[in-house]
Amino acid sequence: MRKKIVAGNWKMNKSFFEAEELIADIADALENMELTNTEVVICPPSVYLEMATDIAEECNIKVGGQNVNDNDSGAFTGEISAFMLQSMEVDYCIIGHSERRKYFSEDNALLKRKVDAVLKHDIRPIFCCGELLAEREAGHHFDVVKTQLEESLFHLSSGRFLQVCIAYEPVWAIGTGVNASPEQAQEMHAFIRQLIADKYDNQIADETSILYGGSCNAKNAAELFARKDVDGGLIGGASLKSDEFIEIIKSL
Ligand code: PGA
């Protein structure tokens, strides 16, 4: 059975001490919760990863990076490799977030190499896909997402693909307070699952966790997660407050 996952993408927020407090609060709250077949993932800024993995190893939390370089090592000043993430016991890495695509010009070809880089080091990619507002308004949203998956993920063998987690994040919903409706999310998630079934098989499609992201919060999470193909969420703003993040986890 595929996993339910709630992942917090902290982006470029929090001082070291604030970050430590936040993850400790989440860890405390999780101690009293029964989580079956559910994974809670925290993706802090990379400078806090070691602190996060130290706390996480004592509890039920997994830790993820927010980005990775596609090379293993070398003269790439300021960058972080999958080899380095693995050496810090990081379990997941967000790849292809729309902010990386927009502000750092990351394209599907580069993201394909990043996916390969993390899988080589046994790190699960949380691969983000999703359309711009103009693309949805023009009715191209299915095509956009299909191309993103085809160009960055569908070269993988079945065995490797099984390590991938997908996050559908319509760009118009990220940080805007306007989430996709549960119907819109379900429609796209079912479409993504069908693409996986067509490329691989039904069993692999069934095993793949597909998360929703974009203004998901404690108020709308339950309704979104109730849809049959929505297996959890990638949470930005609402993951920065422990109470709200815990409420979202309880909505699974
Ligand atoms: P948001 O961000 O929840 O703040 O909309 C989601 C994301 O960017 O992953």
CSV table of C-alpha atoms and ligand atoms in Angstrom, one decimal:
chain,number,residue,atom,x,y,z
A,1,MET,CA,0.0,0.0,0.0
A,2,ARG,CA,1.4,3.4,-0.9
A,3,LYS,CA,2.5,5.7,1.8
A,4,LYS,CA,0.7,8.8,3.0
A,5,ILE,CA,3.2,11.6,3.3
A,6,VAL,CA,3.1,15.2,4.7
A,7,ALA,CA,6.2,17.1,3.9
A,8,GLY,CA,7.1,20.6,5.1
A,9,ASN,CA,9.0,22.8,2.8
A,10,TRP,CA,10.5,25.5,5.0
A,11,LYS,CA,12.1,27.3,2.0
A,12,MET,CA,14.5,30.1,3.1
A,13,ASN,CA,13.0,30.7,6.5
A,14,LYS,CA,13.9,30.6,10.2
A,15,SER,CA,17.0,31.3,12.3
A,16,PHE,CA,18.9,28.2,13.5
A,17,PHE,CA,17.3,28.4,17.0
A,18,GLU,CA,13.8,28.9,15.5
A,19,ALA,CA,14.3,25.9,13.3
A,20,GLU,CA,15.5,23.8,16.1
A,21,GLU,CA,12.5,24.8,18.2
A,22,LEU,CA,10.1,24.1,15.4
A,23,ILE,CA,11.3,20.6,14.6
A,24,ALA,CA,11.5,19.8,18.4
A,25,ASP,CA,7.9,20.9,18.8
A,26,ILE,CA,6.8,18.7,15.8
A,27,ALA,CA,8.8,15.8,17.2
A,28,ASP,CA,7.1,16.2,20.6
A,29,ALA,CA,3.6,16.3,19.1
A,30,LEU,CA,4.3,13.2,17.0
A,31,GLU,CA,5.3,11.2,20.0
A,32,ASN,CA,1.6,11.1,21.1
A,33,MET,CA,0.3,10.3,17.6
A,34,GLU,CA,-0.3,6.9,16.0
A,35,LEU,CA,0.9,7.1,12.5
A,36,THR,CA,0.4,4.0,10.4
A,37,ASN,CA,1.7,3.9,6.8
A,38,THR,CA,2.4,7.6,7.1
A,39,GLU,CA,5.6,9.6,6.7
A,40,VAL,CA,6.3,13.0,8.1
A,41,VAL,CA,9.1,14.8,6.2
A,42,ILE,CA,10.8,18.1,7.2
A,43,CYS,CA,12.7,19.9,4.5
A,44,PRO,CA,14.7,22.7,6.3
A,45,PRO,CA,17.3,25.0,4.7
A,46,SER,CA,20.4,22.9,4.0
A,47,VAL,CA,22.5,24.5,6.8
A,48,TYR,CA,20.1,23.1,9.3
A,49,LEU,CA,20.0,19.5,7.9
A,50,GLU,CA,22.4,18.1,10.4
A,51,MET,CA,20.5,19.5,13.3
A,52,ALA,CA,17.3,18.2,11.8
A,53,THR,CA,18.6,14.7,11.2
A,54,ASP,CA,20.0,14.6,14.8
A,55,ILE,CA,16.5,15.3,16.2
A,56,ALA,CA,14.7,13.2,13.6
A,57,GLU,CA,16.7,10.0,14.3
A,58,GLU,CA,15.1,10.0,17.8
A,59,CYS,CA,11.6,10.1,16.5
A,60,ASN,CA,9.3,9.4,13.6
A,61,ILE,CA,10.4,12.3,11.3
A,62,LYS,CA,12.2,12.0,8.0
A,63,VAL,CA,14.4,14.8,6.7
A,64,GLY,CA,14.6,16.1,3.2
A,65,GLY,CA,16.8,18.6,1.3
A,66,GLN,CA,15.2,21.4,-0.8
A,67,ASN,CA,17.6,21.1,-3.7
A,68,VAL,CA,20.7,19.3,-4.8
A,69,ASN,CA,23.4,19.7,-7.5
A,70,ASP,CA,23.4,17.0,-10.2
A,71,ASN,CA,27.1,16.3,-9.7
A,72,ASP,CA,28.6,14.1,-7.0
A,73,SER,CA,31.5,16.4,-6.0
A,74,GLY,CA,33.9,19.0,-7.4
A,75,ALA,CA,34.4,22.6,-8.1
A,76,PHE,CA,30.8,23.9,-7.7
A,77,THR,CA,31.1,26.6,-5.1
A,78,GLY,CA,28.0,26.9,-2.9
A,79,GLU,CA,26.4,23.7,-4.1
A,80,ILE,CA,25.4,20.5,-2.2
A,81,SER,CA,25.5,17.0,-3.7
A,82,ALA,CA,23.4,13.9,-3.2
A,83,PHE,CA,26.5,12.2,-1.9
A,84,MET,CA,26.7,14.8,0.8
A,85,LEU,CA,23.0,14.6,1.7
A,86,GLN,CA,23.3,10.8,1.9
A,87,SER,CA,26.3,11.2,4.3
A,88,MET,CA,24.0,13.2,6.6
A,89,GLU,CA,21.3,10.5,6.5
A,90,VAL,CA,18.9,12.7,4.6
A,91,ASP,CA,16.0,10.5,3.3
A,92,TYR,CA,14.3,12.8,0.7
A,93,CYS,CA,15.0,15.7,-1.6
A,94,ILE,CA,12.6,18.1,-3.2
A,95,ILE,CA,13.4,18.3,-6.9
A,96,GLY,CA,11.9,20.7,-9.5
A,97,HIS,CA,10.1,23.0,-7.2
A,98,SER,CA,8.5,25.8,-9.2
A,99,GLU,CA,10.7,28.4,-7.4
A,100,ARG,CA,13.8,26.5,-8.6
A,101,ARG,CA,12.4,26.3,-12.1
A,102,LYS,CA,11.5,30.1,-12.1
A,103,TYR,CA,14.4,31.8,-10.2
A,104,PHE,CA,17.2,29.3,-11.0
A,105,SER,CA,16.2,28.4,-14.6
A,106,GLU,CA,16.0,24.7,-13.9
A,107,ASP,CA,14.6,22.9,-16.8
A,108,ASN,CA,13.3,19.3,-17.3
A,109,ALA,CA,16.7,18.1,-18.6
A,110,LEU,CA,18.6,19.3,-15.6
A,111,LEU,CA,15.9,18.0,-13.2
A,112,LYS,CA,16.2,14.6,-14.8
A,113,ARG,CA,19.9,14.6,-13.9
A,114,LYS,CA,19.1,15.7,-10.4
A,115,VAL,CA,16.6,12.8,-10.0
A,116,ASP,CA,19.3,10.4,-11.1
A,117,ALA,CA,21.8,11.9,-8.7
A,118,VAL,CA,19.6,11.5,-5.6
A,119,LEU,CA,18.4,8.0,-6.6
A,120,LYS,CA,22.0,6.9,-7.0
A,121,HIS,CA,22.5,7.8,-3.3
A,122,ASP,CA,19.2,6.1,-2.1
A,123,ILE,CA,17.5,9.4,-1.5
A,124,ARG,CA,13.8,9.6,-2.5
A,125,PRO,CA,13.0,12.5,-4.8
A,126,ILE,CA,9.9,14.5,-4.1
A,127,PHE,CA,9.4,15.5,-7.7
A,128,CYS,CA,7.4,18.7,-8.2
A,129,CYS,CA,5.3,19.3,-11.3
A,130,GLY,CA,2.5,21.7,-12.0
A,131,GLU,CA,1.3,24.4,-14.5
A,132,LEU,CA,1.3,28.2,-14.5
A,133,LEU,CA,-2.0,30.0,-14.3
A,134,ALA,CA,-1.8,31.0,-18.0
A,135,GLU,CA,-1.3,27.4,-18.9
A,136,ARG,CA,-4.3,26.3,-17.0
A,137,GLU,CA,-6.4,29.1,-18.4
A,138,ALA,CA,-5.3,28.0,-21.9
A,139,GLY,CA,-6.3,24.4,-21.1
A,140,HIS,CA,-2.8,23.1,-21.3
A,141,HIS,CA,-2.3,22.0,-17.7
A,142,PHE,CA,-2.5,18.2,-18.5
A,143,ASP,CA,0.1,18.6,-21.3
A,144,VAL,CA,2.5,20.6,-19.2
A,145,VAL,CA,2.4,18.1,-16.4
A,146,LYS,CA,2.7,15.2,-18.8
A,147,THR,CA,5.8,16.7,-20.4
A,148,GLN,CA,7.4,17.4,-17.0
A,149,LEU,CA,7.0,13.8,-16.0
A,150,GLU,CA,8.1,12.4,-19.4
A,151,GLU,CA,11.2,14.5,-19.6
A,152,SER,CA,12.4,14.2,-16.0
A,153,LEU,CA,11.1,10.9,-14.7
A,154,PHE,CA,10.0,8.4,-17.3
A,155,HIS,CA,13.5,7.4,-18.3
A,156,LEU,CA,13.7,5.5,-14.9
A,157,SER,CA,13.6,1.8,-14.6
A,158,SER,CA,10.5,0.4,-12.7
A,159,GLY,CA,12.7,-0.3,-9.7
A,160,ARG,CA,14.0,3.2,-9.5
A,161,PHE,CA,10.6,4.8,-10.3
A,162,LEU,CA,9.2,3.1,-7.2
A,163,GLN,CA,11.4,5.3,-5.0
A,164,VAL,CA,9.9,8.5,-6.5
A,165,CYS,CA,7.3,10.5,-4.8
A,166,ILE,CA,5.4,13.1,-6.9
A,167,ALA,CA,4.0,16.5,-5.7
A,168,TYR,CA,1.5,18.2,-7.9
A,169,GLU,CA,1.8,21.9,-7.2
A,170,PRO,CA,-0.1,24.2,-9.5
A,171,VAL,CA,2.1,27.3,-9.6
A,172,TRP,CA,-0.9,29.6,-9.3
A,173,ALA,CA,-1.7,28.0,-5.9
A,174,ILE,CA,1.8,28.3,-4.3
A,175,GLY,CA,1.9,30.9,-1.6
A,176,THR,CA,-1.2,32.7,-3.0
A,177,GLY,CA,-3.8,31.5,-0.5
A,178,VAL,CA,-5.7,30.1,-3.5
A,179,ASN,CA,-5.5,26.3,-3.3
A,180,ALA,CA,-6.7,24.0,-6.1
A,181,SER,CA,-10.1,22.7,-5.3
A,182,PRO,CA,-10.3,19.1,-4.2
A,183,GLU,CA,-11.9,18.3,-7.6
A,184,GLN,CA,-9.1,20.0,-9.5
A,185,ALA,CA,-6.4,18.2,-7.4
A,186,GLN,CA,-8.1,14.8,-7.7
A,187,GLU,CA,-8.5,15.2,-11.5
A,188,MET,CA,-4.8,16.0,-12.0
A,189,HIS,CA,-3.7,13.3,-9.5
A,190,ALA,CA,-5.8,10.7,-11.3
A,191,PHE,CA,-4.3,11.9,-14.6
A,192,ILE,CA,-0.7,11.5,-13.2
A,193,ARG,CA,-1.5,8.0,-11.9
A,194,GLN,CA,-2.8,7.0,-15.3
A,195,LEU,CA,0.3,8.3,-17.0
A,196,ILE,CA,2.4,6.1,-14.6
A,197,ALA,CA,0.2,3.1,-15.3
A,198,ASP,CA,0.6,3.6,-19.0
A,199,LYS,CA,4.4,4.0,-18.8
A,200,TYR,CA,5.0,1.3,-16.2
A,201,ASP,CA,2.1,-0.7,-14.9
A,202,ASN,CA,-1.0,-0.5,-12.6
A,203,GLN,CA,0.8,-1.8,-9.6
A,204,ILE,CA,3.6,0.8,-9.8
A,205,ALA,CA,1.0,3.5,-10.4
A,206,ASP,CA,-0.8,2.2,-7.3
A,207,GLU,CA,2.3,2.3,-5.2
A,208,THR,CA,3.3,5.9,-6.1
A,209,SER,CA,2.5,8.6,-3.5
A,210,ILE,CA,1.2,11.7,-5.2
A,211,LEU,CA,1.1,14.7,-2.9
A,212,TYR,CA,-0.8,18.0,-3.4
A,213,GLY,CA,1.0,21.3,-2.8
A,214,GLY,CA,-0.1,24.9,-3.0
A,215,SER,CA,-1.8,26.9,-0.2
A,216,CYS,CA,-2.6,23.7,1.6
A,217,ASN,CA,-3.3,24.5,5.3
A,218,ALA,CA,-5.1,23.2,8.4
A,219,LYS,CA,-8.5,24.4,7.1
A,220,ASN,CA,-8.4,22.8,3.6
A,221,ALA,CA,-6.1,19.7,4.1
A,222,ALA,CA,-8.8,17.2,5.2
A,223,GLU,CA,-11.0,17.9,2.2
A,224,LEU,CA,-8.0,17.6,-0.2
A,225,PHE,CA,-6.6,14.5,1.4
A,226,ALA,CA,-10.0,12.8,1.3
A,227,ARG,CA,-9.7,12.5,-2.4
A,228,LYS,CA,-8.7,9.0,-3.5
A,229,ASP,CA,-5.6,9.9,-5.4
A,230,VAL,CA,-4.3,12.6,-3.1
A,231,ASP,CA,-1.8,10.9,-0.8
A,232,GLY,CA,-0.8,13.8,1.4
A,233,GLY,CA,0.7,17.2,0.9
A,234,LEU,CA,3.8,19.3,0.3
A,235,ILE,CA,3.3,22.2,2.6
A,236,GLY,CA,5.0,25.6,2.5
A,237,GLY,CA,3.8,28.5,4.6
A,238,ALA,CA,1.6,26.3,6.9
A,239,SER,CA,4.6,24.1,7.8
A,240,LEU,CA,6.3,26.9,9.6
A,241,LYS,CA,4.0,26.8,12.6
A,242,SER,CA,4.1,23.5,14.6
A,243,ASP,CA,0.4,23.6,15.6
A,244,GLU,CA,-0.8,24.1,12.1
A,245,PHE,CA,1.6,21.5,10.6
A,246,ILE,CA,0.4,19.0,13.2
A,247,GLU,CA,-3.2,19.7,12.3
A,248,ILE,CA,-2.4,19.0,8.7
A,249,ILE,CA,-0.8,15.7,9.6
A,250,LYS,CA,-3.9,14.8,11.6
A,251,SER,CA,-6.0,15.5,8.5
A,252,LEU,CA,-4.5,12.5,6.7
B,1,PGA,P1,2.6,27.0,0.1
B,1,PGA,O1,3.9,26.4,-0.7
B,1,PGA,O2,2.0,25.9,0.9
B,1,PGA,O3,3.1,28.1,0.9
B,1,PGA,O4,1.7,27.4,-1.0
B,1,PGA,C1,3.9,25.1,-1.1
B,1,PGA,C2,5.2,24.8,-1.8
B,1,PGA,O5,5.8,25.7,-2.3
B,1,PGA,O6,5.7,23.7,-1.7
